[in-house]
């Protein structure tokens, strides 16, 4: 099995957005996270051009992606932060190792270019807290959602 991790390009936007639609179903909200395709695709293009987005391929087929916002911290502009926004491997490719390779690439970038790296794990994520805790992360906040 040949795995390649590469920077995303604008031509990947349609495929990434399809993955975001799958994630939206997984997230289970009253409002679809992928409910505005035009805006979502524009957002993804901006992420590709100005932030951090990598694609994982297995045997030449797109098999996952990871995306992070690179920005100054909102309280202190001297802290450069890489904030994970999206990390998704379609079910077909789970267990292939591509998710771990995407994570490793994300971490290598963040550790070389940023002061802080943050991750969010969804409530029903197959990735458990211990995955991050064993890799030097500590829990600093919890997020809660109230749908109105």
PDB file of C-alpha atoms in Angstrom:
ATOM      1  CA  UNK A   1       0.000   0.000   0.000  1.00  0.00           C
ATOM      2  CA  UNK A   2       1.462   3.339  -1.109  1.00  0.00           C
ATOM      3  CA  UNK A   3       0.545   6.330   1.081  1.00  0.00           C
ATOM      4  CA  UNK A   4       1.351   9.890   0.062  1.00  0.00           C
ATOM      5  CA  UNK A   5       0.704  13.080   2.053  1.00  0.00           C
ATOM      6  CA  UNK A   6       0.653  16.237  -0.047  1.00  0.00           C
ATOM      7  CA  UNK A   7      -0.493  19.846   0.199  1.00  0.00           C
ATOM      8  CA  UNK A   8      -4.090  20.339  -0.897  1.00  0.00           C
ATOM      9  CA  UNK A   9      -4.727  22.328  -4.067  1.00  0.00           C
ATOM     10  CA  UNK A  10      -7.839  24.200  -5.147  1.00  0.00           C
ATOM     11  CA  UNK A  11      -8.790  21.229  -7.374  1.00  0.00           C
ATOM     12  CA  UNK A  12      -9.297  19.225  -4.140  1.00  0.00           C
ATOM     13  CA  UNK A  13     -12.091  21.515  -2.892  1.00  0.00           C
ATOM     14  CA  UNK A  14     -14.984  19.449  -4.317  1.00  0.00           C
ATOM     15  CA  UNK A  15     -13.679  16.234  -2.781  1.00  0.00           C
ATOM     16  CA  UNK A  16     -12.960  17.881   0.582  1.00  0.00           C
ATOM     17  CA  UNK A  17     -16.434  19.413   0.628  1.00  0.00           C
ATOM     18  CA  UNK A  18     -17.961  15.970  -0.027  1.00  0.00           C
ATOM     19  CA  UNK A  19     -16.032  14.736   3.013  1.00  0.00           C
ATOM     20  CA  UNK A  20     -17.386  17.708   4.970  1.00  0.00           C
ATOM     21  CA  UNK A  21     -20.913  16.636   4.009  1.00  0.00           C
ATOM     22  CA  UNK A  22     -20.121  13.171   5.392  1.00  0.00           C
ATOM     23  CA  UNK A  23     -18.736  14.771   8.564  1.00  0.00           C
ATOM     24  CA  UNK A  24     -21.893  16.903   8.874  1.00  0.00           C
ATOM     25  CA  UNK A  25     -23.983  13.697   8.941  1.00  0.00           C
ATOM     26  CA  UNK A  26     -21.603  12.225  11.540  1.00  0.00           C
ATOM     27  CA  UNK A  27     -21.818  15.404  13.674  1.00  0.00           C
ATOM     28  CA  UNK A  28     -25.600  15.067  14.011  1.00  0.00           C
ATOM     29  CA  UNK A  29     -26.906  18.598  14.362  1.00  0.00           C
ATOM     30  CA  UNK A  30     -30.293  20.161  13.646  1.00  0.00           C
ATOM     31  CA  UNK A  31     -28.503  22.459  11.203  1.00  0.00           C
ATOM     32  CA  UNK A  32     -26.239  20.960   8.568  1.00  0.00           C
ATOM     33  CA  UNK A  33     -22.627  22.053   8.814  1.00  0.00           C
ATOM     34  CA  UNK A  34     -22.515  21.632   5.032  1.00  0.00           C
ATOM     35  CA  UNK A  35     -25.752  23.541   4.450  1.00  0.00           C
ATOM     36  CA  UNK A  36     -24.233  26.296   2.297  1.00  0.00           C
ATOM     37  CA  UNK A  37     -22.039  24.637  -0.359  1.00  0.00           C
ATOM     38  CA  UNK A  38     -21.007  27.888  -2.051  1.00  0.00           C
ATOM     39  CA  UNK A  39     -19.755  29.388   1.218  1.00  0.00           C
ATOM     40  CA  UNK A  40     -18.203  26.099   2.352  1.00  0.00           C
ATOM     41  CA  UNK A  41     -16.239  25.692  -0.862  1.00  0.00           C
ATOM     42  CA  UNK A  42     -15.052  29.314  -0.718  1.00  0.00           C
ATOM     43  CA  UNK A  43     -13.942  28.744   2.882  1.00  0.00           C
ATOM     44  CA  UNK A  44     -12.032  25.605   1.887  1.00  0.00           C
ATOM     45  CA  UNK A  45     -10.332  27.416  -0.995  1.00  0.00           C
ATOM     46  CA  UNK A  46      -9.214  30.148   1.412  1.00  0.00           C
ATOM     47  CA  UNK A  47      -7.905  27.512   3.823  1.00  0.00           C
ATOM     48  CA  UNK A  48      -5.904  25.857   1.032  1.00  0.00           C
ATOM     49  CA  UNK A  49      -4.441  29.145  -0.190  1.00  0.00           C
ATOM     50  CA  UNK A  50      -3.733  30.777   3.183  1.00  0.00           C
ATOM     51  CA  UNK A  51      -3.532  28.196   5.955  1.00  0.00           C
ATOM     52  CA  UNK A  52      -2.691  24.494   6.348  1.00  0.00           C
ATOM     53  CA  UNK A  53      -4.488  21.746   4.418  1.00  0.00           C
ATOM     54  CA  UNK A  54      -2.971  18.381   3.552  1.00  0.00           C
ATOM     55  CA  UNK A  55      -4.430  15.474   1.585  1.00  0.00           C
ATOM     56  CA  UNK A  56      -3.622  11.837   2.201  1.00  0.00           C
ATOM     57  CA  UNK A  57      -3.661   9.466  -0.742  1.00  0.00           C
ATOM     58  CA  UNK A  58      -3.594   5.674  -0.672  1.00  0.00           C
ATOM     59  CA  UNK A  59      -2.591   4.027  -3.956  1.00  0.00           C
ATOM     60  CA  UNK A  60      -3.325   7.271  -5.809  1.00  0.00           C
ATOM     61  CA  UNK A  61      -6.821   7.716  -4.319  1.00  0.00           C
ATOM     62  CA  UNK A  62      -7.678  10.571  -1.943  1.00  0.00           C
ATOM     63  CA  UNK A  63      -8.089   8.947   1.452  1.00  0.00           C
ATOM     64  CA  UNK A  64      -8.300  11.740   4.022  1.00  0.00           C
ATOM     65  CA  UNK A  65      -7.377  15.290   4.869  1.00  0.00           C
ATOM     66  CA  UNK A  66      -6.443  17.559   7.738  1.00  0.00           C
ATOM     67  CA  UNK A  67      -6.886  21.330   7.900  1.00  0.00           C
ATOM     68  CA  UNK A  68      -5.730  23.916  10.380  1.00  0.00           C
ATOM     69  CA  UNK A  69      -6.037  27.642  10.798  1.00  0.00           C
ATOM     70  CA  UNK A  70      -2.691  29.396  11.238  1.00  0.00           C
ATOM     71  CA  UNK A  71      -3.185  32.644  13.150  1.00  0.00           C
ATOM     72  CA  UNK A  72      -2.089  34.793  16.043  1.00  0.00           C
ATOM     73  CA  UNK A  73      -3.841  33.879  19.287  1.00  0.00           C
ATOM     74  CA  UNK A  74      -6.891  36.072  19.838  1.00  0.00           C
ATOM     75  CA  UNK A  75      -5.537  37.409  23.173  1.00  0.00           C
ATOM     76  CA  UNK A  76      -1.836  37.643  22.379  1.00  0.00           C
ATOM     77  CA  UNK A  77      -0.583  38.274  18.837  1.00  0.00           C
ATOM     78  CA  UNK A  78       2.891  37.105  19.885  1.00  0.00           C
ATOM     79  CA  UNK A  79       1.560  33.540  20.138  1.00  0.00           C
ATOM     80  CA  UNK A  80       1.287  31.873  16.725  1.00  0.00           C
ATOM     81  CA  UNK A  81      -1.293  29.124  16.850  1.00  0.00           C
ATOM     82  CA  UNK A  82      -2.198  26.195  14.604  1.00  0.00           C
ATOM     83  CA  UNK A  83      -5.825  25.280  15.284  1.00  0.00           C
ATOM     84  CA  UNK A  84      -7.100  22.001  13.875  1.00  0.00           C
ATOM     85  CA  UNK A  85     -10.442  22.620  12.189  1.00  0.00           C
ATOM     86  CA  UNK A  86     -11.003  19.464  10.152  1.00  0.00           C
ATOM     87  CA  UNK A  87      -9.497  15.985  10.257  1.00  0.00           C
ATOM     88  CA  UNK A  88     -11.356  13.343   8.311  1.00  0.00           C
ATOM     89  CA  UNK A  89     -10.661   9.925   6.869  1.00  0.00           C
ATOM     90  CA  UNK A  90     -13.557   8.315   4.989  1.00  0.00           C
ATOM     91  CA  UNK A  91     -14.597   4.956   6.454  1.00  0.00           C
ATOM     92  CA  UNK A  92     -13.200   3.077   3.461  1.00  0.00           C
ATOM     93  CA  UNK A  93      -9.683   4.194   4.425  1.00  0.00           C
ATOM     94  CA  UNK A  94      -9.843   3.996   8.206  1.00  0.00           C
ATOM     95  CA  UNK A  95      -7.236   1.625   9.523  1.00  0.00           C
ATOM     96  CA  UNK A  96      -4.948   2.316   6.537  1.00  0.00           C
ATOM     97  CA  UNK A  97      -2.651   4.554   8.585  1.00  0.00           C
ATOM     98  CA  UNK A  98      -3.389   7.628   6.476  1.00  0.00           C
ATOM     99  CA  UNK A  99      -5.028   9.421   9.428  1.00  0.00           C
ATOM    100  CA  UNK A 100      -1.879   9.004  11.508  1.00  0.00           C
ATOM    101  CA  UNK A 101       0.315  10.234   8.675  1.00  0.00           C
ATOM    102  CA  UNK A 102      -1.894  13.317   8.303  1.00  0.00           C
ATOM    103  CA  UNK A 103      -1.625  13.917  12.055  1.00  0.00           C
ATOM    104  CA  UNK A 104       2.174  13.554  11.920  1.00  0.00           C
ATOM    105  CA  UNK A 105       2.411  16.089   9.068  1.00  0.00           C
ATOM    106  CA  UNK A 106       0.167  18.517  10.967  1.00  0.00           C
ATOM    107  CA  UNK A 107       2.304  18.175  14.086  1.00  0.00           C
ATOM    108  CA  UNK A 108       5.593  18.578  12.199  1.00  0.00           C
ATOM    109  CA  UNK A 109       4.324  21.796  10.641  1.00  0.00           C
ATOM    110  CA  UNK A 110       2.940  23.147  13.929  1.00  0.00           C
ATOM    111  CA  UNK A 111       6.024  22.272  15.961  1.00  0.00           C
ATOM    112  CA  UNK A 112       8.333  23.955  13.439  1.00  0.00           C
ATOM    113  CA  UNK A 113       6.286  27.095  12.712  1.00  0.00           C
ATOM    114  CA  UNK A 114       3.945  27.762  15.660  1.00  0.00           C
ATOM    115  CA  UNK A 115       3.954  28.228  19.420  1.00  0.00           C
ATOM    116  CA  UNK A 116       0.697  26.388  20.153  1.00  0.00           C
ATOM    117  CA  UNK A 117      -1.223  23.562  18.497  1.00  0.00           C
ATOM    118  CA  UNK A 118      -4.848  22.918  19.416  1.00  0.00           C
ATOM    119  CA  UNK A 119      -7.118  20.000  18.531  1.00  0.00           C
ATOM    120  CA  UNK A 120     -10.828  19.383  18.946  1.00  0.00           C
ATOM    121  CA  UNK A 121     -12.284  15.902  19.279  1.00  0.00           C
ATOM    122  CA  UNK A 122     -15.989  15.460  18.637  1.00  0.00           C
ATOM    123  CA  UNK A 123     -18.089  13.673  21.231  1.00  0.00           C
ATOM    124  CA  UNK A 124     -18.500  10.542  19.087  1.00  0.00           C
ATOM    125  CA  UNK A 125     -15.067  10.629  17.442  1.00  0.00           C
ATOM    126  CA  UNK A 126     -13.280   7.320  16.953  1.00  0.00           C
ATOM    127  CA  UNK A 127     -10.165   9.166  18.205  1.00  0.00           C
ATOM    128  CA  UNK A 128     -10.084   9.077  22.004  1.00  0.00           C
ATOM    129  CA  UNK A 129      -8.699  11.709  24.383  1.00  0.00           C
ATOM    130  CA  UNK A 130      -5.837   9.379  25.255  1.00  0.00           C
ATOM    131  CA  UNK A 131      -4.529   9.638  21.677  1.00  0.00           C
ATOM    132  CA  UNK A 132      -3.727  13.323  22.228  1.00  0.00           C
ATOM    133  CA  UNK A 133      -2.836  13.052  25.921  1.00  0.00           C
ATOM    134  CA  UNK A 134      -0.167  10.421  25.183  1.00  0.00           C
ATOM    135  CA  UNK A 135       1.338  12.791  22.615  1.00  0.00           C
ATOM    136  CA  UNK A 136       1.929  15.718  24.959  1.00  0.00           C
ATOM    137  CA  UNK A 137      -1.398  17.523  24.763  1.00  0.00           C
ATOM    138  CA  UNK A 138      -3.311  18.490  27.883  1.00  0.00           C
ATOM    139  CA  UNK A 139      -6.994  19.262  28.117  1.00  0.00           C
ATOM    140  CA  UNK A 140      -7.463  22.965  28.733  1.00  0.00           C
ATOM    141  CA  UNK A 141     -11.105  23.537  27.769  1.00  0.00           C
ATOM    142  CA  UNK A 142     -14.326  21.697  26.987  1.00  0.00           C
ATOM    143  CA  UNK A 143     -16.744  22.839  24.309  1.00  0.00           C
ATOM    144  CA  UNK A 144     -20.512  22.674  24.660  1.00  0.00           C
ATOM    145  CA  UNK A 145     -23.185  23.240  22.018  1.00  0.00           C
ATOM    146  CA  UNK A 146     -26.764  24.341  22.574  1.00  0.00           C
ATOM    147  CA  UNK A 147     -28.920  24.293  19.487  1.00  0.00           C
ATOM    148  CA  UNK A 148     -31.561  27.011  19.598  1.00  0.00           C
TER     149      UNK A 148
END
